[in-house]
Amino acid sequence: MNENRKYIEDDEIDLVELFKTLLKRKWFIVMFTGIVTLGAIIFAYMKTPVYEVKALVEIGSYKINSNSNSNSNSNSNSNSNSNSILLDNVTQLTTKLNVIFIDILKNEKNRKSFISSISTPTKTKSFIEIKSESISNELAIAEINEVVEYIRTKHKRVLEDIKKNRELEISNIAKQIENIKTKELELLNEEINLAKKNISKYKQDLQDIQNDIKLQKKSNPMFAVLSLMEKRDLNAQVRPLAKSIIELKSEKNKLLTTGVNELVERKNRLESMLLPYNYKNSEIVGKIITNDYAIKPKKTLIVIVAFVTGFILSIFLVFFMEFVQNIKKNEEK
């Protein structure tokens, strides 16, 4: 029990001595902490402020008819609208933009503005978020506009190609319609007219044979029998001709009502797809977001950290100086 009490008393004496040491050099602690804090304040306020600017870009799209798969193979990125297709794959585009505007330029020195990040917001398929940092909001905005202009130029070419492909398809359909009306229908009409002429000729021959039979029945029955056989043969030739006329007319009607109509409907559908509202280039959603307050340096945090660090370091130096002073005193003794 006595030994424990002695240890406690020794500890109490040590703590008292520590506080005495700190009180003895309190002005050193105050001055050292103050100098460090003042240096941090000067550093924080002299350091060039950095501003952050953000923008949300919506990837453009073009509409397709639900009954048509025109151009749908070039980009299979479906938009929220089932009849719209995105102009680009958002993931691939984000990767490419990061390489062009961040990775390639990151080693350039003395840059006053730069793109800090390009990413795809969570749970979105058609948006890209762009962030830039600079010594002023104006320079940061200029960086974002450069990226957006790159995207818009790229997607403008895609839209122009889609329009050209549709215009070419419309032209080809018009040629098909013209070809049907001027060539195929004309050929069918010629075949029908030729069959009709042949039938007319055969009918006339049949009439002549019929008249001959009436005359030959009395004078020469054998010739009448031959004429009947010839009549039968002519009838056999007339029947397939009549059938072919029906088939040709059916084919002509089908060509006019089905073939041409389908082509005309398809052509009209594509022409409606050329209207401006079916095409949308990439653009910034709303407006570019700026901030009047710099994100760097964090002045308050720098000052607080400097104050705490200076205070702790000053206490350490006080104890170190006291330790050195005690060593000298012991050596003198």
Coordinates of N, CA and C in Angstrom, one line a residue, residues 58-252:
E58 N -27.1 16.1 -72.3 CA -28.0 15.1 -72.8 C -27.6 14.6 -74.2
I59 N -27.3 13.3 -74.4 CA -26.9 12.8 -75.7 C -28.1 12.9 -76.6
G60 N -27.8 13.3 -77.8 CA -28.9 13.5 -78.9 C -29.4 12.2 -79.3
S61 N -30.5 12.3 -80.1 CA -31.2 11.0 -80.6 C -31.9 11.4 -81.9
Y62 N -32.4 10.3 -82.5 CA -33.2 10.5 -83.7 C -34.3 9.5 -83.6
K63 N -35.5 9.8 -84.2 CA -36.7 9.0 -84.1 C -36.7 8.0 -85.3
I64 N -37.3 6.9 -85.0 CA -37.6 5.9 -86.1 C -39.0 5.5 -86.0
N65 N -39.6 5.1 -87.2 CA -41.0 4.6 -87.1 C -41.0 3.2 -86.5
S66 N -42.0 3.0 -85.7 CA -42.1 1.7 -85.0 C -42.2 0.5 -86.0
N67 N -42.7 0.8 -87.2 CA -42.9 -0.3 -88.2 C -41.7 -0.4 -89.1
S68 N -40.7 0.4 -88.9 CA -39.5 0.5 -89.8 C -38.2 0.3 -89.0
N69 N -37.3 -0.4 -89.5 CA -36.0 -0.6 -88.9 C -34.9 0.1 -89.6
S70 N -35.3 1.2 -90.3 CA -34.3 1.9 -91.0 C -33.3 2.5 -90.1
N71 N -32.0 2.3 -90.5 CA -30.9 2.8 -89.8 C -30.7 2.4 -88.3
S72 N -31.5 1.4 -87.9 CA -31.5 1.0 -86.5 C -30.3 0.2 -86.2
N73 N -29.6 -0.3 -87.2 CA -28.5 -1.2 -86.9 C -27.2 -0.4 -86.6
S74 N -27.2 0.9 -87.1 CA -26.0 1.7 -86.9 C -25.8 2.0 -85.4
N75 N -26.9 2.3 -84.7 CA -26.8 2.6 -83.2 C -27.9 1.9 -82.5
S76 N -27.6 1.0 -81.7 CA -28.6 0.1 -81.0 C -28.9 0.6 -79.6
N77 N -28.5 1.9 -79.3 CA -28.7 2.5 -78.0 C -30.1 3.1 -77.9
S78 N -31.1 2.3 -77.3 CA -32.4 2.8 -77.2 C -32.5 3.9 -76.1
N79 N -33.3 4.9 -76.5 CA -33.6 6.0 -75.5 C -34.8 5.7 -74.7
S80 N -35.1 6.6 -73.8 CA -36.3 6.3 -73.0 C -37.6 6.2 -73.9
N81 N -37.6 6.9 -75.0 CA -38.6 6.7 -76.0 C -38.3 5.5 -76.8
S82 N -39.3 4.6 -76.9 CA -39.0 3.3 -77.7 C -38.8 3.6 -79.1
N83 N -39.2 4.7 -79.6 CA -39.1 5.1 -81.1 C -37.9 6.0 -81.3
S84 N -37.0 6.1 -80.3 CA -35.8 7.0 -80.5 C -34.6 6.2 -80.2
I85 N -33.5 6.5 -80.9 CA -32.2 5.9 -80.8 C -31.2 6.9 -80.5
L86 N -30.3 6.7 -79.5 CA -29.3 7.6 -79.1 C -28.2 7.6 -80.2
L87 N -27.6 8.8 -80.3 CA -26.5 9.0 -81.3 C -25.2 8.4 -80.9
D88 N -25.1 8.0 -79.7 CA -23.8 7.4 -79.2 C -24.0 6.5 -78.0
N89 N -23.1 5.6 -77.8 CA -23.0 4.8 -76.6 C -22.4 5.6 -75.5
V90 N -23.2 5.9 -74.4 CA -22.7 6.8 -73.4 C -21.4 6.4 -72.7
T91 N -21.3 5.1 -72.4 CA -20.1 4.6 -71.7 C -18.9 4.7 -72.6
Q92 N -19.0 4.4 -73.9 CA -17.9 4.5 -74.8 C -17.5 5.9 -75.0
L93 N -18.5 6.8 -75.1 CA -18.2 8.2 -75.3 C -17.5 8.8 -74.1
T94 N -18.0 8.5 -72.9 CA -17.4 9.0 -71.7 C -15.9 8.6 -71.6
T95 N -15.6 7.3 -72.0 CA -14.2 6.8 -72.0 C -13.4 7.6 -72.9
K96 N -13.9 7.8 -74.1 CA -13.2 8.6 -75.2 C -12.9 10.0 -74.7
L97 N -13.9 10.7 -74.2 CA -13.7 12.1 -73.7 C -12.7 12.2 -72.6
N98 N -12.7 11.2 -71.7 CA -11.7 11.2 -70.6 C -10.3 11.1 -71.2
V99 N -10.1 10.3 -72.2 CA -8.8 10.2 -72.8 C -8.4 11.5 -73.5
I100 N -9.3 12.1 -74.3 CA -9.0 13.3 -75.1 C -8.8 14.5 -74.2
F101 N -9.7 14.7 -73.2 CA -9.7 16.0 -72.5 C -9.1 15.9 -71.1
I102 N -8.7 14.7 -70.6 CA -8.1 14.6 -69.3 C -6.8 13.9 -69.4
D103 N -6.7 12.7 -69.8 CA -5.5 11.9 -69.8 C -4.4 12.5 -70.7
I104 N -4.7 12.9 -71.9 CA -3.7 13.4 -72.8 C -3.2 14.8 -72.3
L105 N -4.0 15.6 -71.7 CA -3.6 17.0 -71.3 C -3.1 17.1 -69.8
K106 N -3.2 16.0 -69.1 CA -2.9 16.1 -67.6 C -1.4 16.4 -67.4
N107 N -0.5 16.2 -68.3 CA 0.9 16.4 -68.1 C 1.3 17.9 -68.5
E108 N 0.4 18.6 -69.1 CA 0.7 20.0 -69.5 C 0.8 20.9 -68.2
K109 N 1.9 21.7 -68.2 CA 2.1 22.5 -67.0 C 1.6 23.9 -67.2
N110 N 1.4 24.6 -66.0 CA 0.9 26.0 -66.0 C -0.4 26.2 -66.7
R111 N -1.3 25.2 -66.5 CA -2.6 25.3 -67.0 C -3.5 26.1 -66.1
K112 N -4.2 27.1 -66.5 CA -5.1 27.9 -65.7 C -6.5 27.3 -65.6
S113 N -6.8 26.3 -66.5 CA -8.1 25.7 -66.4 C -8.0 24.3 -67.0
F114 N -8.8 23.4 -66.5 CA -8.8 22.0 -67.0 C -10.1 21.3 -66.7
I115 N -10.3 20.2 -67.4 CA -11.5 19.3 -67.1 C -11.1 18.4 -66.0
S116 N -11.8 18.4 -64.9 CA -11.5 17.5 -63.8 C -12.1 16.2 -63.8
S117 N -13.3 16.1 -64.4 CA -13.9 14.7 -64.5 C -15.0 14.8 -65.6
I118 N -15.2 13.6 -66.2 CA -16.3 13.4 -67.2 C -16.9 12.0 -66.8
S119 N -18.1 12.0 -66.4 CA -18.7 10.7 -65.9 C -20.2 10.6 -66.3
T120 N -20.7 9.4 -66.1 CA -22.1 9.1 -66.4 C -22.8 9.1 -65.0
P121 N -23.8 9.9 -64.8 CA -24.6 9.9 -63.5 C -25.2 8.5 -63.3
T122 N -25.3 8.1 -62.1 CA -25.9 6.8 -61.7 C -27.3 6.7 -62.2
K123 N -27.7 5.5 -62.7 CA -29.0 5.2 -63.2 C -29.5 6.1 -64.4
T124 N -28.6 6.5 -65.2 CA -28.9 7.3 -66.4 C -28.2 6.6 -67.6
K125 N -28.9 6.7 -68.8 CA -28.4 6.1 -70.0 C -28.1 7.1 -71.1
S126 N -28.5 8.3 -70.8 CA -28.4 9.3 -71.9 C -27.8 10.6 -71.5
F127 N -27.1 10.6 -70.3 CA -26.6 11.9 -69.8 C -25.1 11.7 -69.4
I128 N -24.3 12.8 -69.6 CA -22.9 12.9 -69.2 C -22.7 14.1 -68.3
E129 N -22.0 13.9 -67.2 CA -21.7 15.1 -66.3 C -20.3 15.5 -66.5
I130 N -20.1 16.8 -66.8 CA -18.7 17.3 -67.0 C -18.4 18.3 -65.9
K131 N -17.2 18.2 -65.3 CA -16.7 19.2 -64.3 C -15.4 19.7 -64.8
S132 N -15.3 21.0 -64.5 CA -14.0 21.7 -64.9 C -13.6 22.6 -63.7
E133 N -12.3 22.8 -63.6 CA -11.7 23.7 -62.5 C -10.8 24.7 -63.2
S134 N -10.9 25.9 -62.6 CA -10.1 27.0 -63.1 C -9.9 28.1 -62.1
I135 N -9.1 29.1 -62.4 CA -8.9 30.3 -61.6 C -10.0 31.3 -61.7
S136 N -10.9 31.0 -62.7 CA -12.1 31.9 -62.8 C -13.2 31.0 -63.4
N137 N -14.5 31.4 -63.1 CA -15.6 30.7 -63.7 C -15.7 30.8 -65.2
E138 N -15.2 31.9 -65.7 CA -15.3 32.1 -67.2 C -14.4 31.1 -67.9
L139 N -13.1 30.9 -67.4 CA -12.2 30.0 -68.0 C -12.7 28.5 -67.9
A140 N -13.3 28.2 -66.7 CA -13.9 26.9 -66.5 C -15.1 26.6 -67.4
I141 N -15.9 27.6 -67.7 CA -17.0 27.5 -68.6 C -16.5 27.3 -70.0
A142 N -15.4 28.0 -70.4 CA -14.9 27.8 -71.7 C -14.4 26.4 -71.9
E143 N -13.8 25.7 -70.9 CA -13.4 24.3 -71.0 C -14.5 23.4 -71.2
I144 N -15.6 23.6 -70.5 CA -16.8 22.8 -70.7 C -17.4 23.0 -72.1
N145 N -17.5 24.2 -72.5 CA -18.0 24.5 -73.9 C -17.2 23.8 -75.0
E146 N -15.9 23.7 -74.7 CA -15.0 23.0 -75.7 C -15.4 21.5 -75.8
V147 N -15.6 20.9 -74.7 CA -16.0 19.5 -74.7 C -17.4 19.3 -75.3
V148 N -18.3 20.2 -75.0 CA -19.7 20.1 -75.5 C -19.7 20.3 -77.0
E149 N -18.9 21.3 -77.5 CA -18.8 21.5 -78.9 C -18.2 20.3 -79.7
Y150 N -17.3 19.6 -79.1 CA -16.7 18.4 -79.6 C -17.8 17.4 -79.8
I151 N -18.6 17.2 -78.7 CA -19.7 16.2 -78.8 C -20.7 16.6 -79.8
R152 N -21.1 17.9 -79.9 CA -22.2 18.3 -80.8 C -21.7 18.2 -82.3
T153 N -20.4 18.5 -82.5 CA -19.9 18.4 -83.9 C -19.9 16.9 -84.3
K154 N -19.5 16.0 -83.4 CA -19.4 14.6 -83.7 C -20.8 14.1 -84.0
H155 N -21.8 14.4 -83.2 CA -23.1 13.9 -83.4 C -23.9 14.6 -84.5
K156 N -23.5 15.8 -84.9 CA -24.1 16.5 -86.0 C -23.8 15.7 -87.3
R157 N -22.5 15.2 -87.4 CA -22.2 14.4 -88.6 C -23.0 13.1 -88.6
V158 N -23.2 12.5 -87.4 CA -24.0 11.3 -87.4 C -25.5 11.6 -87.9
L159 N -26.1 12.7 -87.5 CA -27.4 13.0 -87.9 C -27.4 13.3 -89.4
E160 N -26.4 14.0 -89.9 CA -26.4 14.3 -91.3 C -26.3 13.0 -92.2
D161 N -25.5 12.0 -91.7 CA -25.4 10.7 -92.4 C -26.8 10.0 -92.3
I162 N -27.5 10.0 -91.2 CA -28.8 9.4 -91.1 C -29.7 10.0 -92.1
K163 N -29.7 11.4 -92.2 CA -30.6 12.0 -93.1 C -30.3 11.7 -94.6
K164 N -29.0 11.6 -94.9 CA -28.6 11.3 -96.2 C -29.0 9.9 -96.6
N165 N -28.9 9.0 -95.7 CA -29.3 7.6 -95.9 C -30.8 7.5 -96.2
R166 N -31.6 8.2 -95.4 CA -33.0 8.2 -95.6 C -33.4 8.9 -96.9
E167 N -32.8 10.0 -97.3 CA -33.0 10.6 -98.6 C -32.7 9.7 -99.7
L168 N -31.6 8.9 -99.6 CA -31.2 8.0 -100.6 C -32.2 6.9 -100.7
E169 N -32.7 6.4 -99.6 CA -33.7 5.3 -99.6 C -35.0 5.8 -100.2
I170 N -35.4 7.1 -99.9 CA -36.6 7.6 -100.5 C -36.4 7.7 -102.1
S171 N -35.3 8.1 -102.5 CA -35.0 8.2 -104.0 C -35.1 6.8 -104.6
N172 N -34.5 5.8 -104.0 CA -34.6 4.4 -104.5 C -36.0 3.9 -104.6
I173 N -36.8 4.3 -103.5 CA -38.2 3.8 -103.6 C -39.0 4.5 -104.7
A174 N -38.7 5.8 -104.9 CA -39.4 6.5 -106.0 C -39.0 5.9 -107.3
K175 N -37.8 5.5 -107.5 CA -37.4 4.8 -108.7 C -38.1 3.5 -108.9
Q176 N -38.2 2.7 -107.8 CA -39.0 1.5 -107.9 C -40.4 1.7 -108.3
I177 N -41.1 2.7 -107.7 CA -42.4 3.0 -108.1 C -42.5 3.4 -109.6
E178 N -41.6 4.2 -110.0 CA -41.6 4.6 -111.4 C -41.3 3.5 -112.3
N179 N -40.4 2.6 -111.9 CA -40.1 1.4 -112.7 C -41.3 0.5 -112.8
I180 N -42.1 0.3 -111.7 CA -43.3 -0.5 -111.8 C -44.3 0.1 -112.7
K181 N -44.5 1.4 -112.7 CA -45.6 2.0 -113.5 C -45.2 2.1 -115.0
T182 N -43.9 2.3 -115.2 CA -43.5 2.5 -116.6 C -43.0 1.2 -117.3
K183 N -42.6 0.2 -116.6 CA -42.0 -1.0 -117.2 C -42.8 -2.2 -116.9
E184 N -43.0 -2.5 -115.7 CA -43.6 -3.8 -115.3 C -45.1 -3.8 -115.7
L185 N -45.8 -2.7 -115.4 CA -47.2 -2.6 -115.8 C -47.4 -2.6 -117.3
E186 N -46.5 -1.9 -118.0 CA -46.5 -1.8 -119.4 C -46.4 -3.2 -120.0
L187 N -45.4 -4.0 -119.5 CA -45.2 -5.3 -120.0 C -46.4 -6.2 -119.7
L188 N -47.0 -6.1 -118.6 CA -48.2 -6.9 -118.3 C -49.3 -6.5 -119.2
N189 N -49.5 -5.2 -119.5 CA -50.6 -4.8 -120.4 C -50.3 -5.3 -121.8
E190 N -49.1 -5.4 -122.2 CA -48.8 -5.9 -123.6 C -49.1 -7.4 -123.6
E191 N -48.8 -8.1 -122.5 CA -49.1 -9.6 -122.5 C -50.6 -9.8 -122.5
I192 N -51.3 -9.0 -121.8 CA -52.8 -9.1 -121.7 C -53.4 -8.8 -123.1
N193 N -52.9 -7.8 -123.7 CA -53.4 -7.4 -125.1 C -53.1 -8.5 -126.1
L194 N -51.9 -9.0 -126.0 CA -51.5 -10.1 -127.0 C -52.4 -11.3 -126.8
A195 N -52.7 -11.7 -125.5 CA -53.6 -12.9 -125.2 C -55.0 -12.6 -125.7
K196 N -55.4 -11.4 -125.6 CA -56.8 -11.0 -126.0 C -56.8 -11.1 -127.6
K197 N -55.8 -10.7 -128.3 CA -55.8 -10.7 -129.7 C -55.8 -12.2 -130.2
N198 N -55.0 -13.0 -129.5 CA -55.0 -14.4 -129.9 C -56.3 -15.1 -129.6
I199 N -57.0 -14.8 -128.5 CA -58.3 -15.3 -128.3 C -59.3 -14.9 -129.3
S200 N -59.2 -13.6 -129.7 CA -60.1 -13.0 -130.7 C -59.9 -13.7 -132.0
K201 N -58.6 -14.0 -132.4 CA -58.3 -14.7 -133.6 C -58.8 -16.1 -133.6
Y202 N -58.6 -16.8 -132.4 CA -59.1 -18.2 -132.3 C -60.6 -18.2 -132.4
K203 N -61.3 -17.2 -131.8 CA -62.8 -17.2 -131.9 C -63.3 -17.0 -133.3
Q204 N -62.5 -16.2 -134.0 CA -62.9 -16.0 -135.4 C -62.7 -17.3 -136.2
D205 N -61.6 -18.0 -135.9 CA -61.3 -19.2 -136.6 C -62.4 -20.3 -136.2
L206 N -62.8 -20.2 -135.0 CA -63.9 -21.2 -134.5 C -65.2 -20.9 -135.3
Q207 N -65.4 -19.6 -135.5 CA -66.7 -19.2 -136.2 C -66.6 -19.7 -137.6
D208 N -65.5 -19.5 -138.2 CA -65.3 -20.0 -139.6 C -65.5 -21.5 -139.7
I209 N -64.9 -22.2 -138.8 CA -65.0 -23.7 -138.8 C -66.4 -24.1 -138.6
Q210 N -67.1 -23.4 -137.7 CA -68.5 -23.7 -137.4 C -69.4 -23.5 -138.7
N211 N -69.1 -22.5 -139.4 CA -69.8 -22.3 -140.7 C -69.5 -23.4 -141.7
D212 N -68.1 -23.8 -141.8 CA -67.7 -24.8 -142.7 C -68.4 -26.1 -142.4
I213 N -68.5 -26.4 -141.1 CA -69.1 -27.7 -140.6 C -70.6 -27.8 -141.1
K214 N -71.3 -26.7 -141.0 CA -72.7 -26.6 -141.5 C -72.8 -27.0 -143.0
L215 N -71.8 -26.4 -143.7 CA -71.9 -26.7 -145.2 C -71.4 -28.1 -145.5
Q216 N -70.4 -28.6 -144.7 CA -69.8 -29.9 -145.1 C -70.6 -31.1 -144.6
K217 N -71.5 -30.8 -143.7 CA -72.3 -32.0 -143.2 C -73.1 -32.6 -144.3
K218 N -73.6 -31.8 -145.3 CA -74.4 -32.4 -146.3 C -73.5 -32.9 -147.5
S219 N -72.5 -32.1 -147.8 CA -71.7 -32.5 -149.0 C -70.6 -33.5 -148.7
N220 N -69.9 -33.4 -147.6 CA -68.8 -34.3 -147.3 C -68.7 -34.5 -145.8
P221 N -69.3 -35.5 -145.3 CA -69.3 -35.8 -143.8 C -67.9 -36.0 -143.2
M222 N -67.0 -36.5 -144.0 CA -65.6 -36.7 -143.5 C -64.9 -35.4 -143.2
F223 N -65.1 -34.4 -144.1 CA -64.5 -33.1 -143.8 C -65.1 -32.5 -142.6
A224 N -66.4 -32.8 -142.4 CA -67.1 -32.2 -141.2 C -66.5 -32.7 -139.9
V225 N -66.1 -34.0 -140.0 CA -65.5 -34.6 -138.8 C -64.1 -34.0 -138.5
L226 N -63.3 -33.8 -139.5 CA -62.0 -33.1 -139.4 C -62.2 -31.7 -138.9
S227 N -63.2 -31.0 -139.3 CA -63.4 -29.6 -138.9 C -63.8 -29.6 -137.4
L228 N -64.6 -30.6 -136.9 CA -64.9 -30.7 -135.5 C -63.6 -31.0 -134.7
M229 N -62.7 -31.8 -135.2 CA -61.5 -32.0 -134.4 C -60.7 -30.7 -134.3
E230 N -60.6 -30.0 -135.4 CA -59.9 -28.7 -135.4 C -60.5 -27.7 -134.5
K231 N -61.9 -27.8 -134.4 CA -62.6 -26.9 -133.5 C -62.2 -27.2 -132.1
R232 N -62.1 -28.5 -131.8 CA -61.8 -28.9 -130.4 C -60.4 -28.5 -130.0
D233 N -59.5 -28.6 -131.0 CA -58.1 -28.1 -130.7 C -58.0 -26.6 -130.5
L234 N -58.8 -25.8 -131.2 CA -58.8 -24.4 -131.0 C -59.4 -24.1 -129.6
N235 N -60.5 -24.8 -129.3 CA -61.0 -24.6 -127.9 C -60.0 -24.9 -126.8
A236 N -59.2 -25.9 -127.1 CA -58.2 -26.3 -126.1 C -57.2 -25.1 -125.9
Q237 N -56.9 -24.4 -127.0 CA -55.9 -23.3 -127.0 C -56.5 -22.0 -126.4
V238 N -57.8 -21.9 -126.6 CA -58.5 -20.6 -126.0 C -58.5 -20.7 -124.5
R239 N -58.8 -21.8 -123.9 CA -59.0 -21.9 -122.5 C -57.8 -21.5 -121.7
P240 N -56.5 -22.0 -122.0 CA -55.4 -21.5 -121.2 C -55.1 -20.0 -121.4
L241 N -55.4 -19.5 -122.7 CA -55.2 -18.1 -122.9 C -56.1 -17.3 -122.0
A242 N -57.4 -17.7 -121.9 CA -58.3 -17.0 -121.0 C -57.9 -17.0 -119.6
K243 N -57.4 -18.2 -119.2 CA -56.8 -18.3 -117.8 C -55.6 -17.4 -117.6
S244 N -54.8 -17.4 -118.6 CA -53.6 -16.5 -118.4 C -53.9 -15.0 -118.3
I245 N -55.0 -14.6 -119.0 CA -55.5 -13.2 -118.9 C -55.9 -12.9 -117.5
I246 N -56.7 -13.9 -116.9 CA -57.1 -13.7 -115.6 C -55.9 -13.6 -114.6
E247 N -54.9 -14.4 -114.8 CA -53.8 -14.4 -113.9 C -53.0 -13.1 -114.1
L248 N -52.8 -12.7 -115.4 CA -52.1 -11.4 -115.6 C -52.8 -10.2 -115.0
K249 N -54.1 -10.2 -115.1 CA -54.9 -9.1 -114.5 C -54.8 -9.1 -113.0
S250 N -54.8 -10.3 -112.5 CA -54.6 -10.4 -111.0 C -53.2 -9.9 -110.6
E251 N -52.2 -10.3 -111.3 CA -50.9 -9.8 -111.0 C -50.8 -8.3 -111.2
K252 N -51.4 -7.8 -112.2 CA -51.4 -6.3 -112.4 C -52.1 -5.6 -111.2

